[in-house]
Amino acid sequence: MKFDSYKEGTLLDLENANLKEPDISDLLESLSNNHQVTQLKLAGKYINDGIIQNLTDINFINCIYITDKGIEALANSPNMQNLTSINFQYCYKITNKGIEALADSQNIQNLSSISFEDCYKITDEGVESLVNSPNMQNLTSINLGGCNITDKALTDLTNSSNMQNITSINFRGTIITDKALMDLANSLNMQNITNINFKDCNDITNKGITDLVNSSSTKNLTIISLSTLMSIEEIEDIVKKLPKIQELKIADDNGLSEFCNYLIQLRDFESNSDFNKEERIKDIMFSFAQQGKDEYIKYILNNQEKYPFLVNTKDEYDHNLMHFYTHDPEMQKLFFEKGMIPSKEIDPDNIMLSIVNDAQSVHTSEVTKRTNFFTNELVQVFRAPSS
């Protein structure tokens, strides 16, 4: 089999190649004679164990026949000394024995990125051997998402002085808890960490996230992926206390990630003299109005000292917020209480009077009484015959 057509610079991409078992020997021979190829992509290929030489980057994703024996051969090869990245995602046959072979190898001391994602036979024992190995001191990224690991794995990682270069960890879908997050927050070895993925870690609560946010060791965090739902106030706290945070990903968050990203923009651009905070908040408000995300609109209107917004503001189509809530009396009431001036197209009998006469309303304070009076006067103005 000829491989030249699959070359892209230093990458040999065989993901879409019709690679058969006899081609493996040809591949090995080709690689041994072509030192320009430093990256090999074999995603989804049904290949067996073999030694791949002269590489810096190997991707064995979904190679389900790779076993511990193959990893041992890789680890024992003196030709792997330039290897910096290896991906064993979905290689289901790999066990702790395979990890231990890598950890013990002096041939792969330049490894900076490793992934055993969804290798479900890997447990805390395998992770312990990996993170405590002096051969792994150059690791910056470790992906153990979907592995059969517990708090011990994360605690071993954060406590290991060999892991001080780590910038990215992925523990997606594992059963770690707030206890391990506390260990991460208290670790002096994790001060370079920028990216954490705890998505689908259902035993993590808001307390664990709060511990992370309040830690002096996590101030370099830029990307956080979670499934833990939080309040708007907690999102504000994250943006405030993590000065470098650029992205918060929350599964099924109903707008929390979007709101967080808006807050990040407000924070990052506020020092810019050309930045118009009111205009940005206007964009936020109308974006949420179009999506029907009332919670954020209510929050902003009720926190004007932090989010200045004139309730009568209109978008580029000359619509105010009322345009998006013509059948929502609760939101209409809020808008009027915040000072919205109704337009002629609004039926005062059906809207404003219901606001004034709502027995379930919180119309008890002096401020609310004044709002009622103002609204009532507006009703009379709209009822008055035009001259």
Short mmCIF file of C-alpha atoms in Angstrom, two decimals:
data_model
loop_
_atom_site.label_atom_id
_atom_site.label_comp_id
_atom_site.label_asym_id
_atom_site.label_seq_id
_atom_site.Cartn_x
_atom_site.Cartn_y
_atom_site.Cartn_z
CA MET A 1 0.00 0.00 0.00
CA LYS A 2 1.23 3.49 -0.90
CA PHE A 3 0.95 6.10 1.82
CA ASP A 4 2.16 9.28 0.09
CA SER A 5 -1.38 10.46 -0.73
CA TYR A 6 -2.24 10.42 2.98
CA LYS A 7 0.61 12.70 4.00
CA GLU A 8 -0.09 16.24 5.15
CA GLY A 9 3.25 17.74 6.07
CA THR A 10 4.54 15.76 9.04
CA LEU A 11 1.14 14.08 9.58
CA LEU A 12 0.24 10.70 8.12
CA ASP A 13 -3.56 10.60 8.41
CA LEU A 14 -4.89 7.07 7.85
CA GLU A 15 -8.27 7.58 9.49
CA ASN A 16 -10.10 7.30 6.14
CA ALA A 17 -7.71 4.80 4.56
CA ASN A 18 -8.83 1.24 3.82
CA LEU A 19 -6.08 -0.17 5.99
CA LYS A 20 -5.85 -3.96 6.19
CA GLU A 21 -3.70 -6.22 8.33
CA PRO A 22 -1.04 -6.90 5.63
CA ASP A 23 -0.59 -3.14 5.23
CA ILE A 24 0.79 -2.79 8.75
CA SER A 25 4.19 -4.20 7.79
CA ASP A 26 4.28 -1.84 4.80
CA LEU A 27 3.39 1.02 7.13
CA LEU A 28 6.21 0.19 9.53
CA GLU A 29 8.69 -0.07 6.68
CA SER A 30 7.50 3.21 5.20
CA LEU A 31 7.82 5.01 8.52
CA SER A 32 11.30 3.65 9.14
CA ASN A 33 12.41 5.09 5.78
CA ASN A 34 10.57 8.40 6.10
CA HIS A 35 11.76 10.43 9.07
CA GLN A 36 9.73 13.48 8.00
CA VAL A 37 6.57 11.84 9.36
CA THR A 38 6.31 12.57 13.08
CA GLN A 39 2.53 12.25 13.55
CA LEU A 40 0.38 9.21 12.83
CA LYS A 41 -3.42 9.09 12.95
CA LEU A 42 -4.99 5.62 13.04
CA ALA A 43 -8.41 6.47 14.47
CA GLY A 44 -10.87 3.58 14.17
CA LYS A 45 -8.44 1.13 12.59
CA TYR A 46 -8.73 -2.57 13.44
CA ILE A 47 -5.04 -3.13 13.95
CA ASN A 48 -3.17 -5.34 16.36
CA ASP A 49 -0.16 -4.55 18.54
CA GLY A 50 2.94 -3.24 16.83
CA ILE A 51 5.90 -0.95 17.36
CA ILE A 52 5.61 2.39 15.56
CA GLN A 53 8.93 4.16 15.23
CA ASN A 54 10.19 7.74 14.87
CA LEU A 55 7.05 9.47 16.07
CA THR A 56 6.19 12.39 18.37
CA ASP A 57 2.42 11.99 18.21
CA ILE A 58 0.41 8.76 18.09
CA ASN A 59 -3.39 8.58 17.98
CA PHE A 60 -4.81 5.12 18.67
CA ILE A 61 -8.36 6.34 19.33
CA ASN A 62 -10.92 3.53 18.95
CA CYS A 63 -8.25 0.92 18.19
CA ILE A 64 -10.08 -1.63 20.29
CA TYR A 65 -7.58 -4.46 19.73
CA ILE A 66 -4.65 -2.65 21.32
CA THR A 67 -3.73 -4.45 24.55
CA ASP A 68 -1.28 -4.08 27.40
CA LYS A 69 1.15 -6.13 25.34
CA GLY A 70 1.17 -3.46 22.64
CA ILE A 71 1.77 -0.71 25.20
CA GLU A 72 4.63 -2.71 26.72
CA ALA A 73 6.22 -3.01 23.27
CA LEU A 74 5.80 0.73 22.77
CA ALA A 75 7.28 1.49 26.18
CA ASN A 76 10.26 -0.82 25.60
CA SER A 77 11.15 0.66 22.23
CA PRO A 78 14.23 2.94 22.25
CA ASN A 79 12.73 4.64 19.18
CA MET A 80 10.00 6.29 21.27
CA GLN A 81 12.21 8.85 22.96
CA ASN A 82 10.75 11.73 20.92
CA LEU A 83 7.17 10.78 21.69
CA THR A 84 5.28 13.72 23.25
CA SER A 85 1.61 12.83 22.77
CA ILE A 86 -0.32 9.58 22.80
CA ASN A 87 -4.06 8.91 22.70
CA PHE A 88 -5.56 5.57 23.74
CA GLN A 89 -9.19 6.73 23.89
CA TYR A 90 -11.69 3.83 23.59
CA CYS A 91 -8.89 1.24 23.73
CA TYR A 92 -11.00 -0.90 26.02
CA LYS A 93 -8.52 -3.73 26.52
CA ILE A 94 -5.90 -1.57 28.20
CA THR A 95 -5.58 -2.13 31.95
CA ASN A 96 -3.44 -0.84 34.81
CA LYS A 97 -0.66 -3.12 33.58
CA GLY A 98 -0.38 -1.07 30.38
CA ILE A 99 -0.20 2.22 32.29
CA GLU A 100 2.46 0.79 34.60
CA ALA A 101 4.55 -0.19 31.57
CA LEU A 102 4.46 3.41 30.33
CA ALA A 103 5.18 4.80 33.78
CA ASP A 104 8.23 2.57 34.21
CA SER A 105 9.66 3.29 30.77
CA GLN A 106 12.67 5.56 30.42
CA ASN A 107 12.11 5.67 26.66
CA ILE A 108 9.16 8.08 26.80
CA GLN A 109 10.28 10.71 29.27
CA ASN A 110 9.32 13.53 26.89
CA LEU A 111 5.63 12.66 26.99
CA SER A 112 3.56 15.82 27.56
CA SER A 113 0.03 14.65 26.73
CA ILE A 114 -1.64 11.33 27.44
CA SER A 115 -5.24 10.16 27.12
CA PHE A 116 -6.84 7.00 28.42
CA GLU A 117 -10.34 8.41 28.03
CA ASP A 118 -13.06 5.76 28.33
CA CYS A 119 -10.57 2.98 29.05
CA TYR A 120 -12.88 1.61 31.72
CA LYS A 121 -10.48 -1.07 32.99
CA ILE A 122 -8.12 1.58 34.32
CA THR A 123 -8.47 2.21 38.06
CA ASP A 124 -6.88 4.27 40.82
CA GLU A 125 -3.97 1.82 40.96
CA GLY A 126 -2.92 2.55 37.39
CA VAL A 127 -3.23 6.30 37.86
CA GLU A 128 -1.08 6.12 41.00
CA SER A 129 1.76 4.47 39.10
CA LEU A 130 1.53 7.05 36.31
CA VAL A 131 1.48 10.24 38.38
CA ASN A 132 4.18 9.10 40.80
CA SER A 133 6.62 8.17 38.05
CA PRO A 134 9.61 10.52 37.62
CA ASN A 135 9.48 9.57 33.92
CA MET A 136 6.21 11.50 33.61
CA GLN A 137 7.46 14.87 34.87
CA ASN A 138 6.92 16.54 31.49
CA LEU A 139 3.21 15.74 31.41
CA THR A 140 1.06 18.83 30.94
CA SER A 141 -2.22 17.16 29.95
CA ILE A 142 -3.83 14.02 31.32
CA ASN A 143 -7.22 12.69 30.22
CA LEU A 144 -8.82 10.03 32.41
CA GLY A 145 -12.43 10.79 31.55
CA GLY A 146 -14.66 7.73 31.76
CA CYS A 147 -12.09 5.62 33.61
CA ASN A 148 -13.05 3.57 36.66
CA ILE A 149 -11.44 5.94 39.14
CA THR A 150 -12.35 7.67 42.40
CA ASP A 151 -11.19 10.55 44.58
CA LYS A 152 -7.91 8.73 45.17
CA ALA A 153 -6.83 9.18 41.54
CA LEU A 154 -7.28 12.95 41.60
CA THR A 155 -5.74 13.24 45.06
CA ASP A 156 -2.69 11.20 43.99
CA LEU A 157 -2.30 13.45 40.97
CA THR A 158 -2.54 16.69 42.92
CA ASN A 159 -0.19 15.45 45.66
CA SER A 160 2.54 14.30 43.28
CA SER A 161 5.52 16.61 42.86
CA ASN A 162 6.03 14.97 39.44
CA MET A 163 2.82 16.60 38.19
CA GLN A 164 3.75 20.25 38.71
CA ASN A 165 3.69 20.96 34.95
CA ILE A 166 0.08 19.83 34.57
CA THR A 167 -2.12 22.45 32.90
CA SER A 168 -5.09 20.32 31.82
CA ILE A 169 -6.97 17.48 33.52
CA ASN A 170 -10.06 15.60 32.35
CA PHE A 171 -11.97 13.50 34.90
CA ARG A 172 -15.26 13.58 32.98
CA GLY A 173 -17.80 11.00 34.06
CA THR A 174 -15.89 9.71 37.07
CA ILE A 175 -17.17 9.36 40.63
CA ILE A 176 -14.92 11.95 42.22
CA THR A 177 -16.45 14.11 44.95
CA ASP A 178 -15.97 17.44 46.69
CA LYS A 179 -13.24 15.85 48.81
CA ALA A 180 -10.94 15.44 45.82
CA LEU A 181 -11.71 18.99 44.68
CA MET A 182 -10.66 20.23 48.11
CA ASP A 183 -7.35 18.39 47.67
CA LEU A 184 -6.95 20.02 44.27
CA ALA A 185 -7.72 23.44 45.74
CA ASN A 186 -5.15 22.96 48.51
CA SER A 187 -2.38 21.57 46.30
CA LEU A 188 0.71 23.66 45.64
CA ASN A 189 1.54 21.35 42.73
CA MET A 190 -1.43 22.47 40.63
CA GLN A 191 -0.71 26.18 40.30
CA ASN A 192 -0.17 25.90 36.52
CA ILE A 193 -3.53 24.31 35.86
CA THR A 194 -5.64 26.17 33.29
CA ASN A 195 -8.22 23.65 32.07
CA ILE A 196 -10.37 21.27 34.14
CA ASN A 197 -13.16 19.00 32.95
CA PHE A 198 -15.51 17.61 35.60
CA LYS A 199 -18.50 17.20 33.30
CA ASP A 200 -20.89 14.40 34.33
CA CYS A 201 -19.17 14.07 37.72
CA ASN A 202 -22.51 13.89 39.46
CA ASP A 203 -21.12 13.69 42.99
CA ILE A 204 -19.54 17.14 42.76
CA THR A 205 -21.62 19.85 44.42
CA ASN A 206 -21.52 23.63 44.58
CA LYS A 207 -19.32 23.39 47.66
CA GLY A 208 -16.57 21.66 45.72
CA ILE A 209 -16.69 24.30 43.00
CA THR A 210 -16.63 27.06 45.62
CA ASP A 211 -13.51 25.54 47.18
CA LEU A 212 -11.81 25.60 43.78
CA VAL A 213 -12.82 29.18 43.06
CA ASN A 214 -11.63 30.42 46.44
CA SER A 215 -8.25 28.70 46.18
CA SER A 216 -5.08 30.67 45.53
CA SER A 217 -3.78 27.66 43.58
CA THR A 218 -6.37 27.88 40.81
CA LYS A 219 -6.06 31.52 39.75
CA ASN A 220 -4.73 30.50 36.32
CA LEU A 221 -7.88 28.58 35.38
CA THR A 222 -9.16 29.63 31.96
CA ILE A 223 -11.60 26.83 31.02
CA ILE A 224 -13.95 24.93 33.34
CA SER A 225 -16.38 22.21 32.21
CA LEU A 226 -19.05 21.11 34.69
CA SER A 227 -22.44 19.53 35.08
CA THR A 228 -23.04 21.16 38.46
CA LEU A 229 -25.82 23.74 38.19
CA MET A 230 -25.15 26.99 39.99
CA SER A 231 -26.95 30.21 40.80
CA ILE A 232 -26.36 33.47 38.96
CA GLU A 233 -24.61 34.80 42.07
CA GLU A 234 -22.21 31.84 42.04
CA ILE A 235 -21.44 32.47 38.38
CA GLU A 236 -20.65 36.10 39.21
CA ASP A 237 -18.35 34.88 41.97
CA ILE A 238 -16.45 32.63 39.56
CA VAL A 239 -15.81 35.48 37.13
CA LYS A 240 -14.79 37.80 39.94
CA LYS A 241 -12.40 35.41 41.70
CA LEU A 242 -10.85 33.72 38.66
CA PRO A 243 -9.26 36.64 36.78
CA LYS A 244 -8.15 34.52 33.82
CA ILE A 245 -11.33 32.51 33.27
CA GLN A 246 -12.37 32.68 29.62
CA GLU A 247 -14.95 29.93 29.26
CA LEU A 248 -17.36 28.14 31.56
CA LYS A 249 -19.15 25.13 30.10
CA ILE A 250 -22.12 23.84 32.08
CA ALA A 251 -24.22 20.98 30.71
CA ASP A 252 -27.97 21.73 30.37
CA ASP A 253 -27.41 25.10 32.01
CA ASN A 254 -30.38 27.05 30.57
CA GLY A 255 -28.21 30.05 29.82
CA LEU A 256 -25.68 29.99 32.68
CA SER A 257 -22.69 29.47 30.38
CA GLU A 258 -23.89 32.24 28.10
CA PHE A 259 -24.41 34.60 31.03
CA CYS A 260 -20.95 33.75 32.34
CA ASN A 261 -19.39 34.51 28.96
CA TYR A 262 -21.17 37.88 28.92
CA LEU A 263 -19.76 38.63 32.38
CA ILE A 264 -16.28 37.72 31.17
CA GLN A 265 -16.64 40.16 28.30
CA LEU A 266 -17.84 42.90 30.65
CA ARG A 267 -14.87 42.24 32.93
CA ASP A 268 -12.24 42.07 30.21
CA PHE A 269 -13.35 45.14 28.28
CA GLU A 270 -14.41 47.42 31.11
CA SER A 271 -10.95 48.98 31.32
CA ASN A 272 -11.11 49.85 27.62
CA SER A 273 -12.03 53.51 27.18
CA ASP A 274 -13.95 52.66 24.00
CA PHE A 275 -16.06 50.04 25.74
CA ASN A 276 -19.72 50.93 26.28
CA LYS A 277 -20.98 48.85 29.19
CA GLU A 278 -24.60 49.96 28.80
CA GLU A 279 -24.59 48.99 25.14
CA ARG A 280 -23.18 45.55 25.95
CA ILE A 281 -25.81 44.98 28.64
CA LYS A 282 -28.44 46.00 26.11
CA ASP A 283 -27.16 43.26 23.79
CA ILE A 284 -27.34 40.79 26.66
CA MET A 285 -30.90 41.75 27.56
CA PHE A 286 -32.31 41.47 24.07
CA SER A 287 -30.46 38.22 23.42
CA PHE A 288 -32.04 36.65 26.50
CA ALA A 289 -35.44 38.17 25.63
CA GLN A 290 -35.35 36.51 22.21
CA GLN A 291 -34.55 33.19 23.88
CA GLY A 292 -37.21 33.60 26.57
CA LYS A 293 -34.69 33.34 29.40
CA ASP A 294 -36.64 35.43 31.88
CA GLU A 295 -34.50 34.64 34.92
CA TYR A 296 -31.58 36.69 33.64
CA ILE A 297 -33.73 39.61 32.54
CA LYS A 298 -35.30 39.75 36.00
CA TYR A 299 -31.92 39.55 37.66
CA ILE A 300 -30.44 42.39 35.64
CA LEU A 301 -33.48 44.63 36.12
CA ASN A 302 -33.35 43.99 39.86
CA ASN A 303 -29.62 44.72 40.07
CA GLN A 304 -29.31 48.03 38.26
CA GLU A 305 -26.31 49.11 40.33
CA LYS A 306 -24.31 46.32 38.69
CA TYR A 307 -26.05 46.19 35.33
CA PRO A 308 -27.21 49.65 34.21
CA PHE A 309 -30.05 49.26 31.74
CA LEU A 310 -32.83 51.68 30.79
CA VAL A 311 -36.02 49.65 30.65
CA ASN A 312 -37.38 51.70 27.72
CA THR A 313 -34.33 50.92 25.59
CA LYS A 314 -35.09 49.61 22.10
CA ASP A 315 -33.18 47.22 19.89
CA GLU A 316 -32.13 47.76 16.28
CA TYR A 317 -35.65 46.90 15.14
CA ASP A 318 -37.21 49.56 17.38
CA HIS A 319 -38.56 46.96 19.80
CA ASN A 320 -38.43 47.28 23.55
CA LEU A 321 -38.55 44.31 25.93
CA MET A 322 -42.36 44.35 25.96
CA HIS A 323 -42.33 43.22 22.34
CA PHE A 324 -41.10 39.78 23.43
CA TYR A 325 -43.60 39.39 26.28
CA THR A 326 -46.96 40.39 24.85
CA HIS A 327 -48.57 37.33 26.47
CA ASP A 328 -46.68 37.31 29.75
CA PRO A 329 -48.43 39.44 32.41
CA GLU A 330 -45.77 38.70 35.02
CA MET A 331 -42.95 40.10 32.89
CA GLN A 332 -45.12 42.99 31.74
CA LYS A 333 -45.78 43.90 35.34
CA LEU A 334 -42.07 43.87 36.09
CA PHE A 335 -41.32 46.16 33.15
CA PHE A 336 -43.89 48.72 34.26
CA GLU A 337 -42.71 48.57 37.85
CA LYS A 338 -39.24 49.39 36.56
CA GLY A 339 -40.55 52.43 34.71
CA MET A 340 -41.46 51.27 31.23
CA ILE A 341 -43.61 53.76 29.33
CA PRO A 342 -46.31 51.90 27.37
CA SER A 343 -46.87 52.50 23.69
CA LYS A 344 -50.25 53.08 22.01
CA GLU A 345 -50.26 49.53 20.65
CA ILE A 346 -50.57 48.12 24.17
CA ASP A 347 -54.08 47.53 25.50
CA PRO A 348 -54.11 49.32 28.87
CA ASP A 349 -57.28 47.55 30.02
CA ASN A 350 -55.70 44.11 29.67
CA ILE A 351 -52.20 44.92 30.83
CA MET A 352 -51.79 47.96 33.04
CA LEU A 353 -55.01 47.55 34.98
CA SER A 354 -54.13 43.94 35.73
CA ILE A 355 -50.87 45.22 37.17
CA VAL A 356 -52.60 47.73 39.44
CA ASN A 357 -55.33 45.36 40.60
CA ASP A 358 -53.21 42.23 41.03
CA ALA A 359 -54.06 40.98 44.53
CA GLN A 360 -51.09 38.60 44.50
CA SER A 361 -48.60 41.32 43.70
CA VAL A 362 -45.99 42.59 46.11
CA HIS A 363 -47.59 46.05 45.95
CA THR A 364 -47.15 46.93 49.60
CA SER A 365 -44.10 49.15 49.85
CA GLU A 366 -44.23 52.90 49.42
CA VAL A 367 -42.20 52.64 46.24
CA THR A 368 -44.66 50.14 44.80
CA LYS A 369 -47.62 52.33 45.74
CA ARG A 370 -46.08 55.18 43.82
CA THR A 371 -45.57 52.87 40.88
CA ASN A 372 -49.25 51.94 41.04
CA PHE A 373 -50.25 55.59 41.06
CA PHE A 374 -48.01 56.33 38.09
CA THR A 375 -49.38 53.35 36.17
CA ASN A 376 -52.97 54.31 36.96
CA GLU A 377 -52.35 57.81 35.63
CA LEU A 378 -50.96 56.32 32.44
CA VAL A 379 -54.11 54.26 32.05
CA GLN A 380 -56.23 57.40 32.25
CA VAL A 381 -54.06 59.14 29.67
CA PHE A 382 -54.53 56.30 27.24
CA ARG A 383 -58.26 56.26 27.83
CA ALA A 384 -58.61 59.99 27.22
CA PRO A 385 -60.06 60.79 23.80
CA SER A 386 -57.60 62.22 21.37
CA SER A 387 -58.11 65.87 20.45
#
